[in-house]
C-alpha positions as CSV (number, residue, x, y, z in Angstrom):
1,M,0.0,0.0,0.0
2,S,1.5,3.4,-1.0
3,G,1.8,6.2,1.5
4,T,-1.2,7.9,-0.2
5,D,-3.4,4.8,-0.1
6,K,-2.9,4.2,3.7
7,N,-4.5,7.6,4.4
8,K,-7.7,6.7,2.5
9,E,-10.7,4.6,3.4
10,M,-13.4,3.2,1.4
11,I,-17.0,4.1,2.2
12,I,-19.5,1.9,0.6
13,G,-23.2,2.8,0.6
14,G,-25.7,1.0,-1.7
15,P,-24.4,1.2,-5.2
16,V,-22.4,4.3,-4.4
17,I,-18.7,3.8,-3.6
18,I,-16.8,6.8,-2.5
19,L,-13.0,6.9,-1.9
20,V,-12.2,9.7,0.5
21,E,-9.1,10.7,2.4
22,R,-9.4,9.9,6.1
23,M,-11.8,12.5,7.2
24,K,-11.2,15.1,9.8
25,S,-13.7,14.5,12.7
26,I,-15.7,16.8,14.9
27,N,-16.8,15.4,18.2
28,T,-19.2,17.7,20.1
29,N,-22.5,17.9,21.9
30,R,-23.8,20.7,19.7
31,L,-22.9,22.3,16.4
32,F,-23.6,25.7,14.8
33,I,-23.7,25.2,11.0
34,F,-23.6,27.7,8.2
35,G,-22.3,27.9,4.6
36,G,-22.6,29.9,1.4
37,A,-21.0,33.2,2.6
38,Y,-20.3,33.9,-1.1
39,G,-17.9,36.8,-0.4
40,N,-20.5,38.7,1.7
41,L,-18.3,39.9,4.6
42,A,-21.0,41.8,6.5
43,A,-23.3,38.8,6.5
44,T,-20.5,36.4,7.5
45,E,-19.5,38.6,10.4
46,A,-23.1,38.9,11.5
47,V,-23.5,35.1,11.5
48,L,-20.3,34.6,13.4
49,Q,-21.4,37.2,16.0
50,K,-24.7,35.4,16.4
51,A,-22.9,32.1,17.0
52,E,-20.7,33.8,19.6
53,A,-23.8,35.5,21.2
54,L,-25.3,32.0,21.5
55,G,-22.2,30.8,23.3
56,Y,-20.7,28.6,20.5
57,K,-16.9,28.2,20.6
58,S,-15.0,28.0,17.3
59,S,-14.7,24.2,17.8
60,E,-18.5,24.0,17.7
61,I,-18.9,25.8,14.4
62,L,-19.0,24.1,11.0
63,F,-18.8,26.1,7.7
64,T,-20.0,24.0,4.8
65,G,-18.2,25.8,2.0
66,D,-18.5,28.6,-0.6
67,S,-16.8,31.3,1.3
68,I,-16.4,33.2,-2.0
69,A,-18.4,33.8,-5.1
70,Y,-21.1,36.4,-5.7
71,C,-20.4,39.3,-3.4
72,A,-17.8,42.1,-3.3
73,N,-15.4,40.8,-0.6
74,P,-14.1,37.3,-1.5
75,E,-10.6,37.7,0.1
76,E,-11.8,39.4,3.2
77,T,-14.6,36.9,3.7
78,A,-12.4,33.8,3.3
79,Q,-9.8,35.4,5.6
80,C,-12.5,36.1,8.2
81,I,-13.7,32.5,8.2
82,K,-10.1,31.2,8.3
83,A,-9.1,33.6,11.2
84,V,-11.8,32.5,13.6
85,G,-10.5,28.9,13.4
86,I,-13.8,27.1,12.7
87,H,-14.2,23.8,11.0
88,C,-14.5,24.3,7.2
89,I,-15.4,22.1,4.3
90,M,-14.3,22.8,0.7
91,G,-17.2,23.9,-1.5
92,N,-17.2,24.0,-5.2
93,C,-16.2,27.7,-5.1
94,E,-13.1,27.1,-3.0
95,E,-12.2,24.1,-5.2
96,A,-12.6,26.0,-8.5
97,I,-10.5,29.0,-7.4
98,A,-7.9,26.9,-5.7
99,T,-7.4,24.7,-8.8
100,G,-7.8,27.4,-11.4
101,A,-10.8,25.8,-13.0
102,D,-12.7,27.5,-15.9
103,D,-15.7,28.3,-13.8
104,W,-17.5,27.5,-10.5
105,G,-18.8,24.2,-11.8
106,C,-22.4,25.0,-11.1
107,G,-23.7,23.8,-14.4
108,F,-25.8,26.9,-15.2
109,E,-27.3,26.9,-18.7
110,E,-24.8,28.5,-21.0
111,G,-25.6,32.1,-22.1
112,K,-28.4,32.5,-19.6
113,G,-28.4,35.2,-16.8
114,C,-27.1,32.9,-14.0
115,D,-24.2,31.7,-16.3
116,L,-23.3,35.2,-17.4
117,L,-23.3,36.7,-13.9
118,S,-21.5,33.7,-12.5
119,D,-18.8,34.1,-15.1
120,Q,-18.2,37.8,-14.1
121,W,-18.1,37.0,-10.4
122,Y,-15.7,34.1,-11.1
123,R,-13.3,36.3,-12.9
124,F,-13.6,38.9,-10.1
125,C,-12.7,36.3,-7.5
126,Q,-9.8,34.9,-9.5
127,A,-8.3,38.4,-9.6
128,N,-9.1,39.3,-5.9
129,V,-8.2,36.1,-4.0
130,S,-4.6,35.9,-2.8
131,P,-2.3,32.9,-3.4
132,E,-2.3,32.4,0.4
133,T,-6.0,32.1,0.5
134,K,-6.1,29.8,-2.5
135,N,-3.6,27.6,-0.7
136,W,-5.8,27.6,2.4
137,M,-8.8,26.7,0.2
138,A,-6.9,23.8,-1.4
139,S,-6.1,22.4,2.0
140,L,-9.8,22.2,3.1
141,P,-11.3,18.7,3.4
142,G,-14.2,17.8,1.1
143,Q,-16.1,16.1,3.9
144,M,-16.0,15.7,7.6
145,K,-17.3,13.1,10.0
146,V,-19.4,14.8,12.7
147,S,-20.3,13.1,16.0
148,I,-22.9,14.7,18.1
149,G,-23.7,12.7,21.2
150,N,-24.0,9.1,20.0
151,R,-24.9,9.9,16.4
152,T,-22.5,10.3,13.5
153,F,-23.1,12.3,10.4
154,L,-21.3,12.9,7.1
155,A,-20.9,16.6,6.5
156,S,-20.3,17.7,2.9
157,H,-20.9,20.7,0.7
158,A,-23.3,19.1,-1.6
159,T,-23.7,15.3,-1.9
160,P,-21.3,12.6,-0.7
161,S,-20.1,12.0,-4.3
162,S,-20.0,15.6,-5.7
163,N,-19.4,19.0,-4.2
164,N,-21.3,20.8,-6.9
165,Q,-24.5,18.8,-7.2
166,F,-27.6,20.9,-6.1
167,V,-29.7,19.1,-3.5
168,F,-33.4,19.8,-3.1
169,P,-35.9,18.1,-0.8
170,S,-37.2,16.2,-3.9
171,S,-33.7,14.8,-4.6
172,L,-33.0,13.4,-1.2
173,T,-33.8,9.9,-2.4
174,T,-31.2,9.9,-5.2
175,E,-28.4,7.4,-5.1
176,A,-25.8,10.1,-4.8
177,V,-27.3,11.3,-1.5
178,K,-28.4,8.0,-0.1
179,G,-24.8,6.7,0.0
180,A,-24.1,8.5,3.3
181,D,-27.2,7.0,5.0
182,D,-25.8,3.5,4.7
183,V,-22.6,4.4,6.7
184,Y,-23.7,7.3,8.9
185,D,-26.9,8.2,10.9
186,G,-27.5,10.9,8.2
187,F,-25.7,13.7,6.5
188,I,-25.2,17.5,6.8
189,I,-25.2,19.5,3.6
């Protein structure tokens, strides 16, 4: 087994097989969860202030990805999240910027409003996110094992098999989402 292989485990759930790096774990009695900051520094600061006012420590906060994207302060927002030392999962936005992808990977219909605006924001973020922040984003795990009391959950940005698959209540029965239920008590998206 190579050095890389020994740091991986196989998670098998129904017909879905996911190979993931050994996951970072969170063990806590309570958890404050938020995600989708999208470069909105004021909103991110307000959410973090609310968590603090409710008595949550940084070790009890999980950010589920997409620190940057569609608002004016991508660098500042990502740095704010990094600075408070909370648990963070890589979203498709962090992955895209960190790897220099062509776009966010959202799959918007080409030439339509969402696609055109998304492309403009992507180019803005490429130009306004520092190499240091890109390195931090590249270091984030794609998933985390979360234990709350005697229950264990899989936390991911989107589905267990894809960090850019939209999940709606009507899609919770798809095979991509069900994979986590066979191994964990449920999942956090």
